[in-house]
Short mmCIF file of C-alpha atoms in Angstrom, two decimals:
data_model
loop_
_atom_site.label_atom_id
_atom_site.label_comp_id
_atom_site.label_asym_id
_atom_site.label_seq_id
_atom_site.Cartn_x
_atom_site.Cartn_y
_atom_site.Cartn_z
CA UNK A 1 27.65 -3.50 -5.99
CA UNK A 2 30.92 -5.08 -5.41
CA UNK A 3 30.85 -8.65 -3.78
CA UNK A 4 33.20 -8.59 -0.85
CA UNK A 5 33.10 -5.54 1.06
CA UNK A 6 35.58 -4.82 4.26
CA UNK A 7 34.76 -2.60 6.88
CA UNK A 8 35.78 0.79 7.69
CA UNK A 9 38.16 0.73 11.31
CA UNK A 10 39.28 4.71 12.29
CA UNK A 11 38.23 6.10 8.52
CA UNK A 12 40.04 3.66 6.70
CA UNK A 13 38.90 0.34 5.03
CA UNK A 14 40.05 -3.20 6.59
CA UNK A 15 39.46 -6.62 6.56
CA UNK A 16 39.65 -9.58 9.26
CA UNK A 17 40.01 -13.24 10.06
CA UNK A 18 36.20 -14.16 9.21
CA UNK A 19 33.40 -12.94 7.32
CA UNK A 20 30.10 -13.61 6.55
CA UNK A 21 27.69 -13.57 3.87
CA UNK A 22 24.48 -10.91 3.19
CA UNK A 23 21.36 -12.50 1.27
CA UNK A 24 17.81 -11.48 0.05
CA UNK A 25 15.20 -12.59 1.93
CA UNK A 26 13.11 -12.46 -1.12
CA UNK A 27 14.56 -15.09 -3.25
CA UNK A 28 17.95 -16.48 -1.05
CA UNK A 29 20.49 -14.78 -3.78
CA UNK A 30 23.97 -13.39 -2.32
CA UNK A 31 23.72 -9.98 -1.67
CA UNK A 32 27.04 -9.70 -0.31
CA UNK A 33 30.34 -10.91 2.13
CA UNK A 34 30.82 -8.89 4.65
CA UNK A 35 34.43 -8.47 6.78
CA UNK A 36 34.30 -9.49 10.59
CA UNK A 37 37.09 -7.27 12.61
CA UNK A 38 38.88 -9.14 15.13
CA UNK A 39 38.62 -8.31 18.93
CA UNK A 40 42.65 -6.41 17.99
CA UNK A 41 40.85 -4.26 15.26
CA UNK A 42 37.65 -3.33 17.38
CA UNK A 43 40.10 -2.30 20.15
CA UNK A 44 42.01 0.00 17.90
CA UNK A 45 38.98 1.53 16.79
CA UNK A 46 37.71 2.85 20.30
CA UNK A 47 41.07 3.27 21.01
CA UNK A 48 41.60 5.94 17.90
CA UNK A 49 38.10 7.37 18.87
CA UNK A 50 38.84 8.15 22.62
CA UNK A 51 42.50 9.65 21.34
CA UNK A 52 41.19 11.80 18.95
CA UNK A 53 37.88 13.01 21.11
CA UNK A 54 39.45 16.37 21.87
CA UNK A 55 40.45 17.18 18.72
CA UNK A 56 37.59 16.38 16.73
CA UNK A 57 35.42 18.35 19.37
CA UNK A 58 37.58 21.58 18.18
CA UNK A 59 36.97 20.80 14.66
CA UNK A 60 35.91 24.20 13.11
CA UNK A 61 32.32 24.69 12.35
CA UNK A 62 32.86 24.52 8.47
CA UNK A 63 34.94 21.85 8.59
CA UNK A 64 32.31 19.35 10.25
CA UNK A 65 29.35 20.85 8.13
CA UNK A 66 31.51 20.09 4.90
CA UNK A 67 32.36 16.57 5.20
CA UNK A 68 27.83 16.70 6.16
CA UNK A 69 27.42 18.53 2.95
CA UNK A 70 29.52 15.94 1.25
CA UNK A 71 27.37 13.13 2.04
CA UNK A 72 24.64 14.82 1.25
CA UNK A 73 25.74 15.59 -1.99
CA UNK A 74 27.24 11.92 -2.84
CA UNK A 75 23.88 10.42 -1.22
CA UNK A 76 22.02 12.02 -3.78
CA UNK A 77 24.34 11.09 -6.98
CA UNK A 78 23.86 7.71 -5.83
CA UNK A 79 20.76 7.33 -4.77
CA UNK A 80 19.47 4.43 -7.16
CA UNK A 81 22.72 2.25 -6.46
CA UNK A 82 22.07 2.44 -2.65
CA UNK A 83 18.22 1.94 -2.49
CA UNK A 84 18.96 -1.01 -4.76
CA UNK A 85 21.06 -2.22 -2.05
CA UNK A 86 18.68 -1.71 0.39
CA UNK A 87 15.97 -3.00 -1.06
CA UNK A 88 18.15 -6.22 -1.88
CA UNK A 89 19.53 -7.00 1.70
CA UNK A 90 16.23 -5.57 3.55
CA UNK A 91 13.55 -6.87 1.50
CA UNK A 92 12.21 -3.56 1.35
CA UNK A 93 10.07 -2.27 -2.10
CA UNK A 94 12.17 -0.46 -4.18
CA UNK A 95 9.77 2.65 -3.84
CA UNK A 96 10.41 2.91 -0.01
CA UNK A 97 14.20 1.92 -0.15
CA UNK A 98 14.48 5.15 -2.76
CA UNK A 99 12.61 7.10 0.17
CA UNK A 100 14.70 5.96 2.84
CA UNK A 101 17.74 7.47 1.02
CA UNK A 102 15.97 10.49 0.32
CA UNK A 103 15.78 10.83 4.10
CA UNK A 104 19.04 9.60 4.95
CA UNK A 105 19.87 13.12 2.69
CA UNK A 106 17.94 15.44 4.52
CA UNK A 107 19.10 14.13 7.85
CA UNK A 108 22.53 15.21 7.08
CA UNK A 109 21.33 17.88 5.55
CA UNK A 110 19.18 19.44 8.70
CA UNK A 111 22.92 18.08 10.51
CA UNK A 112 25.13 20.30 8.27
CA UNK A 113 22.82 22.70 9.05
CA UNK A 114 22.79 22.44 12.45
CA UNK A 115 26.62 22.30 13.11
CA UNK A 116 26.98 26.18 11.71
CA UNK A 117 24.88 27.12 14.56
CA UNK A 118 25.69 25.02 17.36
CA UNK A 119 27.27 26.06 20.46
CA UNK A 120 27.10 29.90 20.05
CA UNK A 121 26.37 29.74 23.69
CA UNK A 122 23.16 31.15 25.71
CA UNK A 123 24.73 34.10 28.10
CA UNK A 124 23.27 35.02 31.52
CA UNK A 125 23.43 37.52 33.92
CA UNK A 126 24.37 36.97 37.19
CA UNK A 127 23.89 39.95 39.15
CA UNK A 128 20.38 39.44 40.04
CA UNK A 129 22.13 38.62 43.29
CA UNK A 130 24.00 40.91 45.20
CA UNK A 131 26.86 38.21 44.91
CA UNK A 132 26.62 38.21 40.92
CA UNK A 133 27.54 41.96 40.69
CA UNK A 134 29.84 42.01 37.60
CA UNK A 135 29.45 38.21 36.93
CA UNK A 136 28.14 37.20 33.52
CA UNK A 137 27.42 32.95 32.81
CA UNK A 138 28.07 31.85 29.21
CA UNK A 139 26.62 28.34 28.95
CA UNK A 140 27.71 26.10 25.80
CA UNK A 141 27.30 22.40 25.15
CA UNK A 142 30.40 20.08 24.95
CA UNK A 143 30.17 16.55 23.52
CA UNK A 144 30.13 13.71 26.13
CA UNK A 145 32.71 11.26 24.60
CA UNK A 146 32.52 8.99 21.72
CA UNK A 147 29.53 7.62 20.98
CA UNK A 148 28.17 3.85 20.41
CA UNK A 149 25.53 3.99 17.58
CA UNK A 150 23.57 0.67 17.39
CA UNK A 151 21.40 0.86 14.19
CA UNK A 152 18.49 -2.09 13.34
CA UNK A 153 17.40 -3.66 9.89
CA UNK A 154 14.36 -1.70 9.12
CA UNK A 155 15.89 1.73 8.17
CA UNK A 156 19.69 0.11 7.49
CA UNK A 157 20.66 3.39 6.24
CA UNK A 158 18.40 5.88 7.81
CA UNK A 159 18.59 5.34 11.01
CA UNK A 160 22.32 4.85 10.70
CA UNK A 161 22.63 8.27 9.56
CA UNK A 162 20.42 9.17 12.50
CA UNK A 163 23.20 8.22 14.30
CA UNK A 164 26.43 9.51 12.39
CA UNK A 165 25.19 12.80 11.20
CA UNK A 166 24.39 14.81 14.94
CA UNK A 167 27.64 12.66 16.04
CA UNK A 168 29.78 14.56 13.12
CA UNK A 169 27.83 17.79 13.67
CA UNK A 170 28.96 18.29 17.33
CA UNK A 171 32.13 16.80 16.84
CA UNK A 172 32.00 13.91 19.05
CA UNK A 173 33.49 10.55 17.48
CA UNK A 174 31.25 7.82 16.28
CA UNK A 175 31.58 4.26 15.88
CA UNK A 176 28.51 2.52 14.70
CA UNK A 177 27.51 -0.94 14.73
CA UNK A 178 25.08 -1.69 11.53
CA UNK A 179 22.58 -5.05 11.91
CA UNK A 180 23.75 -8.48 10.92
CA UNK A 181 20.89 -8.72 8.58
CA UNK A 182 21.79 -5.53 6.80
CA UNK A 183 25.06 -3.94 6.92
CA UNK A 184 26.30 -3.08 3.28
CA UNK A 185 24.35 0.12 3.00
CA UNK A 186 26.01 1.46 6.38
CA UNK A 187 29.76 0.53 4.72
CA UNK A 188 28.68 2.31 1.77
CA UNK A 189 27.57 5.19 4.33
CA UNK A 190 31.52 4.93 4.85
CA UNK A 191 32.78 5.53 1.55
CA UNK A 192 31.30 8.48 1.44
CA UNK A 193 32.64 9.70 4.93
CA UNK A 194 35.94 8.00 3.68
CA UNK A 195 35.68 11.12 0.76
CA UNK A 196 35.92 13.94 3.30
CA UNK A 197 38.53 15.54 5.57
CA UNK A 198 37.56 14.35 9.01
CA UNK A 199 40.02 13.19 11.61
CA UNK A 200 41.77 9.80 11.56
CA UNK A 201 39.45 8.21 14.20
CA UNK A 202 36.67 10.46 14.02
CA UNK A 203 34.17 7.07 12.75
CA UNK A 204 34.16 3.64 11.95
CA UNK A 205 31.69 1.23 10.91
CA UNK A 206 32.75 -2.28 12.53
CA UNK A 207 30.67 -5.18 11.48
CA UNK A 208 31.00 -6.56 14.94
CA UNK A 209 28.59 -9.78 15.47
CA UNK A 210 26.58 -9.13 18.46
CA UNK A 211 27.60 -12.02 20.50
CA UNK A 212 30.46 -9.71 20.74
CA UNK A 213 28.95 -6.66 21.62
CA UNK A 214 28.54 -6.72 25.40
CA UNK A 215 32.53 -6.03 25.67
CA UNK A 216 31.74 -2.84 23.21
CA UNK A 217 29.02 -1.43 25.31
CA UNK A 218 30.41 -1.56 28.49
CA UNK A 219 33.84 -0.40 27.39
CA UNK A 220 34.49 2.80 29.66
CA UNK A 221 35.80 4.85 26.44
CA UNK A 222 32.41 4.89 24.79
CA UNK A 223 30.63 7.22 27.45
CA UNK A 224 27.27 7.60 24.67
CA UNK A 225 24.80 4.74 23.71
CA UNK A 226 22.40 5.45 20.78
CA UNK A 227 20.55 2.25 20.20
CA UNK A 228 17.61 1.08 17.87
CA UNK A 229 15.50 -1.94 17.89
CA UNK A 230 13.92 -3.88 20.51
CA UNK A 231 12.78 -3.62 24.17
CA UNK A 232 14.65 -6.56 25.50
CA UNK A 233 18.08 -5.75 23.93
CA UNK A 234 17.35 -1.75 24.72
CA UNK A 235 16.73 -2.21 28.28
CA UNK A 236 19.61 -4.84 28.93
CA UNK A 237 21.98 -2.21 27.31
CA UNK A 238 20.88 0.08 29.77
CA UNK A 239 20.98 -2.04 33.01
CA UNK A 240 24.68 -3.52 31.84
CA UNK A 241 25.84 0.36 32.08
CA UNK A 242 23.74 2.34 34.36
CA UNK A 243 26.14 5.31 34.41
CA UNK A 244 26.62 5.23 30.78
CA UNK A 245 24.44 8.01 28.47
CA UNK A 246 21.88 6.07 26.77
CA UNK A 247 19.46 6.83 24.24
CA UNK A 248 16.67 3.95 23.79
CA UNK A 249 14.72 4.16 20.38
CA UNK A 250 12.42 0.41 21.31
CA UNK A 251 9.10 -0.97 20.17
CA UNK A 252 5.54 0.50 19.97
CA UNK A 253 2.09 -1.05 18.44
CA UNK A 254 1.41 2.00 17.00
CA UNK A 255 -2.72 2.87 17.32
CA UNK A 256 -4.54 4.85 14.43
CA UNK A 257 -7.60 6.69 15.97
CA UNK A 258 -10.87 7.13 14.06
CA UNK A 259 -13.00 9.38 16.43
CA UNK A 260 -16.78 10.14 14.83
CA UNK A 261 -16.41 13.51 13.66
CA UNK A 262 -14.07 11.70 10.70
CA UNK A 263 -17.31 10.46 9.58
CA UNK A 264 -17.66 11.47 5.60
CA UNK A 265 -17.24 8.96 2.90
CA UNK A 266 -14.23 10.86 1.59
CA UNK A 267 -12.46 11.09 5.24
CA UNK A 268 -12.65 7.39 5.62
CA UNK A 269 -11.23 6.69 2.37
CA UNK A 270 -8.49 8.74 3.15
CA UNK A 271 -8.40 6.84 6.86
CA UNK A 272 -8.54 3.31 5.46
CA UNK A 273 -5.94 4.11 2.31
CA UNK A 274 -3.66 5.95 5.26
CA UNK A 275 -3.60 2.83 7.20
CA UNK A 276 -3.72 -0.11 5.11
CA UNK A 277 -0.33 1.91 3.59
CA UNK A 278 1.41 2.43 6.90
CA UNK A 279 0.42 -0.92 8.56
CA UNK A 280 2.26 -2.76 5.40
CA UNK A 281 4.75 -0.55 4.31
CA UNK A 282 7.87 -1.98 5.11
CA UNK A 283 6.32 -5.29 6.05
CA UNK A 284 4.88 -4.16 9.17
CA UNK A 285 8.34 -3.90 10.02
CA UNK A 286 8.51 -0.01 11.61
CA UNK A 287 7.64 0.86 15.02
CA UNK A 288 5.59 3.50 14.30
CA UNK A 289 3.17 1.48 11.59
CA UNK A 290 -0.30 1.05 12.24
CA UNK A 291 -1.06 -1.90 14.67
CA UNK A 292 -4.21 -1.22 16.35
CA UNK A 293 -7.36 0.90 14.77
CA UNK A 294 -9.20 2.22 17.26
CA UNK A 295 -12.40 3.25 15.52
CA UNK A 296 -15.53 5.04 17.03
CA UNK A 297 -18.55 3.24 17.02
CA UNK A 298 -20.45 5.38 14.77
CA UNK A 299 -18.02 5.01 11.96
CA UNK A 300 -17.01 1.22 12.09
CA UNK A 301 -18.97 -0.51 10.38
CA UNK A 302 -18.25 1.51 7.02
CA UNK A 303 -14.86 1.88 7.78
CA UNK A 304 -13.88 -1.88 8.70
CA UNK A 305 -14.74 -2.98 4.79
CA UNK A 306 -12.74 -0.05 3.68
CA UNK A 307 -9.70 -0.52 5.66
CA UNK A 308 -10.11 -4.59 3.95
CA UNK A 309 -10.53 -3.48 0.54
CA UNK A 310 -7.37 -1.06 0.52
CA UNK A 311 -5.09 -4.08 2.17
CA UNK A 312 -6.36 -6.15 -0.14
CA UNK A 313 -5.49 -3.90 -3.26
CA UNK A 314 -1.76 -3.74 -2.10
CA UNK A 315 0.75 -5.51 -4.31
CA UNK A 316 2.42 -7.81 -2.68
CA UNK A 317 5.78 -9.74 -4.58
CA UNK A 318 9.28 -8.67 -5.89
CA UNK A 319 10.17 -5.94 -3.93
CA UNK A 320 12.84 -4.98 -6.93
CA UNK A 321 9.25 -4.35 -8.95
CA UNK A 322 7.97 -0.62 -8.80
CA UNK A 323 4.74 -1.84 -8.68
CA UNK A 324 5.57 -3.52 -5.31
CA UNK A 325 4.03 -1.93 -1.97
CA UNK A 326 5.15 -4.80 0.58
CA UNK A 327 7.59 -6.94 0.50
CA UNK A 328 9.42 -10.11 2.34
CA UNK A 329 10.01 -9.86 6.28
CA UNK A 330 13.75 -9.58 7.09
CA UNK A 331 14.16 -13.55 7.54
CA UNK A 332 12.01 -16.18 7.05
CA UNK A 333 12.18 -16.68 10.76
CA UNK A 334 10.63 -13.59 11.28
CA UNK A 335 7.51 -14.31 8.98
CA UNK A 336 7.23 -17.81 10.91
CA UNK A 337 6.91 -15.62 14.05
CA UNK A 338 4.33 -13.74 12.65
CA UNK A 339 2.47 -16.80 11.43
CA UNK A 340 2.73 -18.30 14.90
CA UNK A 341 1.02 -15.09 16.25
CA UNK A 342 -2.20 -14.98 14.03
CA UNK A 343 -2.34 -17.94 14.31
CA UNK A 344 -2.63 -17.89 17.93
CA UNK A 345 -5.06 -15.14 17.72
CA UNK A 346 -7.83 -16.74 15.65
CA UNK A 347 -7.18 -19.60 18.19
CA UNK A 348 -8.19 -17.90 20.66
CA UNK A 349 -11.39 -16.07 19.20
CA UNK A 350 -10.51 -13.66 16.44
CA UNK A 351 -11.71 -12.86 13.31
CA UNK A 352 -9.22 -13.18 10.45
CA UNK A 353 -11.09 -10.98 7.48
CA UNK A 354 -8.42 -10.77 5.41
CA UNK A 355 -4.76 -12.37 5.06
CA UNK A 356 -3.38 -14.87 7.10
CA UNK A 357 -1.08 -16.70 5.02
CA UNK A 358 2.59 -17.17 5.12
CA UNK A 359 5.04 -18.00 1.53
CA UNK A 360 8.76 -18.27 3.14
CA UNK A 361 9.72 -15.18 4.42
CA UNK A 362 6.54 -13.46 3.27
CA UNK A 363 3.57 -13.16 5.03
CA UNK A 364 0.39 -11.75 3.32
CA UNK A 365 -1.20 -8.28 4.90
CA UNK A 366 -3.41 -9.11 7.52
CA UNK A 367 -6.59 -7.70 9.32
CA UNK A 368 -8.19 -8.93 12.38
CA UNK A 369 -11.00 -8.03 14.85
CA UNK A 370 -12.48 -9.91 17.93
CA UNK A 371 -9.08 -9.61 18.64
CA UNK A 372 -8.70 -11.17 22.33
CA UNK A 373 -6.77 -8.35 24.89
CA UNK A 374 -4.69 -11.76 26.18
CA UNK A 375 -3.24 -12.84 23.28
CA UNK A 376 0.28 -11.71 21.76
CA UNK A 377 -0.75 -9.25 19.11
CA UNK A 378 -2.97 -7.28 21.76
CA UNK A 379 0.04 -6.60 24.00
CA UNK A 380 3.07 -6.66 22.00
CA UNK A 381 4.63 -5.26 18.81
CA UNK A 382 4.30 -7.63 15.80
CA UNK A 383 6.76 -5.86 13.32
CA UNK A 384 4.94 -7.70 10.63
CA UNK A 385 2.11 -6.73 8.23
CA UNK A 386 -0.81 -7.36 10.83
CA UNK A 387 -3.36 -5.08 12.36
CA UNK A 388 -6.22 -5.12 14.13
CA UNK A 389 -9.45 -3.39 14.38
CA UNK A 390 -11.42 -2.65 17.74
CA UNK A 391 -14.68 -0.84 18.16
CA UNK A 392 -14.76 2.08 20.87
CA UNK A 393 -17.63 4.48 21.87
CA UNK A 394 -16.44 8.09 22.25
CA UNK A 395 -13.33 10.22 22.48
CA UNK A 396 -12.37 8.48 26.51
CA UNK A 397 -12.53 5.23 25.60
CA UNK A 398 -10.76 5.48 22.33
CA UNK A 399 -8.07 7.27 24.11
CA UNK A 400 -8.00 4.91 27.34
CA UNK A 401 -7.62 2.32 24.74
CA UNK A 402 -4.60 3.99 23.17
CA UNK A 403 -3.11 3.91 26.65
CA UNK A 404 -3.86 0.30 27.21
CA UNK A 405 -0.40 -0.49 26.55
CA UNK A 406 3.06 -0.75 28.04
CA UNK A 407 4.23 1.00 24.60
CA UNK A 408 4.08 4.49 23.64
CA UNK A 409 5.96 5.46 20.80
CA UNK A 410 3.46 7.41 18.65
CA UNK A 411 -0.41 8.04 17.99
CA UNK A 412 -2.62 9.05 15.19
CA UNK A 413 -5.76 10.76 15.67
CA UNK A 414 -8.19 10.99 12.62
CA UNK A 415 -10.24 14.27 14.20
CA UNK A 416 -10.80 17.84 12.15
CA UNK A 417 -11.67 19.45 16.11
CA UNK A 418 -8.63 21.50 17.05
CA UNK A 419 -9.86 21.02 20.79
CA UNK A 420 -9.85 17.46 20.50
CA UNK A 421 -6.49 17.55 19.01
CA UNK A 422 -5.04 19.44 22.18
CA UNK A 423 -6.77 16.99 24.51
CA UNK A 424 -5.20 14.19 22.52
CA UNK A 425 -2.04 15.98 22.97
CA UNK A 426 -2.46 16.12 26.66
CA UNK A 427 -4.32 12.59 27.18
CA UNK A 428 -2.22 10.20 25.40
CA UNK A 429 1.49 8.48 27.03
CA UNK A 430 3.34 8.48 23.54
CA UNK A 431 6.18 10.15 22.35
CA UNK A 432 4.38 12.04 19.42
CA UNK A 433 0.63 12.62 18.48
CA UNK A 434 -0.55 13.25 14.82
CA UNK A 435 -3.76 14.63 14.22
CA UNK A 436 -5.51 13.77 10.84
CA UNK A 437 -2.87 10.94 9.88
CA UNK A 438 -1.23 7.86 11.09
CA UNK A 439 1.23 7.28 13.70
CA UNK A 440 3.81 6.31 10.95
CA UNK A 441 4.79 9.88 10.34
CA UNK A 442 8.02 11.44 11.00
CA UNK A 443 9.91 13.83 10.27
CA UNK A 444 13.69 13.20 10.46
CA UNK A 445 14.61 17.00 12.11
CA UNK A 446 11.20 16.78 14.78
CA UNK A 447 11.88 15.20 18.43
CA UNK A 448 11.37 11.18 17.69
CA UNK A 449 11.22 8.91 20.79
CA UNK A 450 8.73 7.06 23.28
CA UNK A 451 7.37 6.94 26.68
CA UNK A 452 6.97 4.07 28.48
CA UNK A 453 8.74 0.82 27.33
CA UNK A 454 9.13 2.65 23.76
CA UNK A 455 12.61 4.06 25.51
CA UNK A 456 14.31 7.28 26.99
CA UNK A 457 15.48 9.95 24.99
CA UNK A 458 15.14 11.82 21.40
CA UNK A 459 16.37 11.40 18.09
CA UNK A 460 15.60 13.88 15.41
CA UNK A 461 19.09 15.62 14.29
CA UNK A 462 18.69 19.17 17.12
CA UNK A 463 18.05 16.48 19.67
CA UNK A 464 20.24 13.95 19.27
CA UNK A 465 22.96 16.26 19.30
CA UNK A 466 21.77 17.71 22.82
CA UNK A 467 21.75 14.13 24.03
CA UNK A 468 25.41 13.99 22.87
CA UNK A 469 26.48 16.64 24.56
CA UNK A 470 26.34 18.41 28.24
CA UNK A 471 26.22 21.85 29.33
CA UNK A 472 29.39 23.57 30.74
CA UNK A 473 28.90 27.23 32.23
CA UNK A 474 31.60 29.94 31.97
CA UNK A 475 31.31 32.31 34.61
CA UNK A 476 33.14 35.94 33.49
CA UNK A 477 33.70 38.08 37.01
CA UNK A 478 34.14 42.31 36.90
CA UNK A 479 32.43 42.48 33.94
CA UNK A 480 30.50 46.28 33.60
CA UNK A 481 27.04 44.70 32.62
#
């Protein structure tokens, strides 16, 4: 890792006036200093996007899918170099920062994949009209415009390339913001775009601080928003540009459902490892960990001491340790928030069985029940390593309790009745339902996205790139059909 690292403006590396300075939340140490572009240089980055927006759009096929292929191949040579990084300016364990690169690979993979095949076009006869005689519509997608990609600090490199890949694949220019907290791994995303043959213009990676975003997002020559992290910012994006294209990826308190038919001793082992794993990994820090456990009467009391004994068997500490499973939260700040929340919540009647404890910017996995539905963790998302337990009696009021929320990102249902599983499908206002698991799975090419306040539209490679684009008909007259 080098110690200074500039930012990429129109495919090409740069520096500015200011920069600042990238540190581990697990022990303070310099990660990195990071180039700031000036207002001139983030104008002549839109400005080289919106020139070259036609041009990239009638890249060849091949040539888009390439430079994809590239990164997948260069993500993979260096795959212990970047999740190092990550796992140094995120905080994340070592064992999930190698993950998240071996996802960031398959994203561009399914993306490379994806370009060969997109836009053949869908034709359709007209002629079931008397005025369609001879008439034939071909209908082909076209991308929108450049595209704004706003990526958070959980995923740094993920869920930038969730951004850049479908961007490259249909050929619409990308410039992507990375977080404050965690930008290096997206400029290293850059060298490895920097490697391949795509236009002049075609991406950058500014390091814009986001006191200066508002002039970026409502600049008329990025016609595409694609933003990640939290309600408040999401939804003020989307009200400072209500013509704009935006896609929302926002919050959820992710619920884990334990309905009585997951009743043997060997199911709820599997249950309480699943979720003491997902609502920790990361720090809590994912919007689709586990949050709530919504657990059938019949099965709680054996699975409550379960669920305690697997949280309390996960390493917490150096996240640069393999043995590691959680981690610091992203700032010290953030853990203090956390605190302030349990804290409330035992306050007000809970039942802290486990955790509770706060060391700088980490805060010790935590399990609560009794949980108040007034107080902050019952309504909102904690992004830390917190969840709570409720007891529920039957399949309605588990799933009523699911839907007790403004959030609906994803839902995990621990059944083995396929009926069941297609009434959960059916009964529950979240973006995605897993049956036998927790919400915390995803797979990078599946539709990933919330109802509710959890945001509009889809990632997942196939779908982001439909949200990039529109549909244009071609309508072919005298045609002998």
């Amino acid at each position: 890792m080098t110690s200074t690292h500039a930012f990429w403006l129109a495919g090409r590396q740069a520096t500015g006036e200011d920069s600042f300075d990238v540190t581990s939340p697990w022990d303070g140490r310099l990660v990195g200093t990071v180039a700031v572009p000036t207002d001139a240089q983030t104008e002549e980055a839109v400005a080289a996007a919106y020139a070259v927006r036609d041009e990239f759009a009638a890249t060849p096929a091949h040539v888009r899918a390439g430079a994809l292929d590239h990164v997948v191949r260069r993500l993979t040579e260096r795959t212990e170099e970047i999740a190092q990084l990550i796992s140094a300016e995120n905080g994340k364990p070592i064992k999930w920062a190698r993950g998240e690169v071996g996802r960031a690979v398959s994203v561009f993979r399914f993306a490379a994949e994806e370009a060969r095949r997109f836009n053949g076009g869908d034709a359709q006869r007209l002629d079931t009209d008397a005025g369609g005689t001879g008439r034939l519509g071909l209908t082909r997608r076209f991308p929108r415009g450049p595209v704004l990609g706003i990526a958070p600090f959980n995923f740094p490199l993920n869920l930038s390339a969730h951004k850049v890949a479908p961007a490259i694949a249909v050929g619409a220019p990308i410039i992507l913001k990375p977080a404050p907290a965690t930008p290096i791994s997206s400029l290293i995303l850059g060298e490895l775009l920097a490697e391949t043959d795509l236009p002049a213009g075609s991406w950058s990676v500014l390091t814009v601080p986001n006191d200066r975003m508002p002039a970026l997002v409502e600049d008329e020559r990025l016609p595409v928003i694609s933003f990640t992290g939290s309600g408040p910012v999401g939804y003020a994006i989307m009200e400072s540009v209500p013509r704009k294209h935006c896609t929302l990826e926002l919050g959820g308190n992710g619920a884990a459902v334990v309905l009585g038919d997951w009743s043997s001793e060997e199911d709820l082992d599997r249950a309480a490892t699943r979720i003491a794993t997902f609502s920790n990994y990361q720090g809590g820090q994912s919007c689709i960990s586990v949050q709530r456990v919504i657990a059938d009467a019949s099965v709680y009391d054996r699975l409550v001491p379960k669920i305690v004994a697997a949280v309390e068997a996960l390493v917490t500490g150096d996240p640069s340790d393999a043995a590691t499973d959680v981690g610091p939260l992203v700032s010290e700040d953030a853990a203090r928030r956390v605190e302030s929340w349990v804290d409330e919540a035992v306050g007000a009647g809970a039942t802290l069985l486990t955790g509770g404890k706060r060391d700088g910017a980490t805060y010790a996995p935590t399990v609560l029940t009794d949980l108040p539905g007034t107080t902050t963790i019952a309504r909102e998302e904690v992004f830390g390593p917190v969840l709570y337990i409720q007891r529920t009696e039957g399949e309605a009021e588990a799933f009523a309790a699911v839907n007790d929320s403004r959030y609906g990102l994803q839902a995990g249902v621990f059944t083995h009745d396929l009926q069941t599983a297609f009434r959960a499908h059916r009964a529950l206002e979240v973006g995605g339902v897993v049956i036998g698991d927790v919400p915390s799975y995803r797979a990078d090419q599946m539709p990933y996205g919330g109802a509710k306040q959890s945001g509009v539209g889809r990632e997942g490679v196939r779908y982001a790139m439909d949200d990039y684009t529109y549909e244009r008909v071609l309508v072919l007259t005298g045609l002998a059909l």
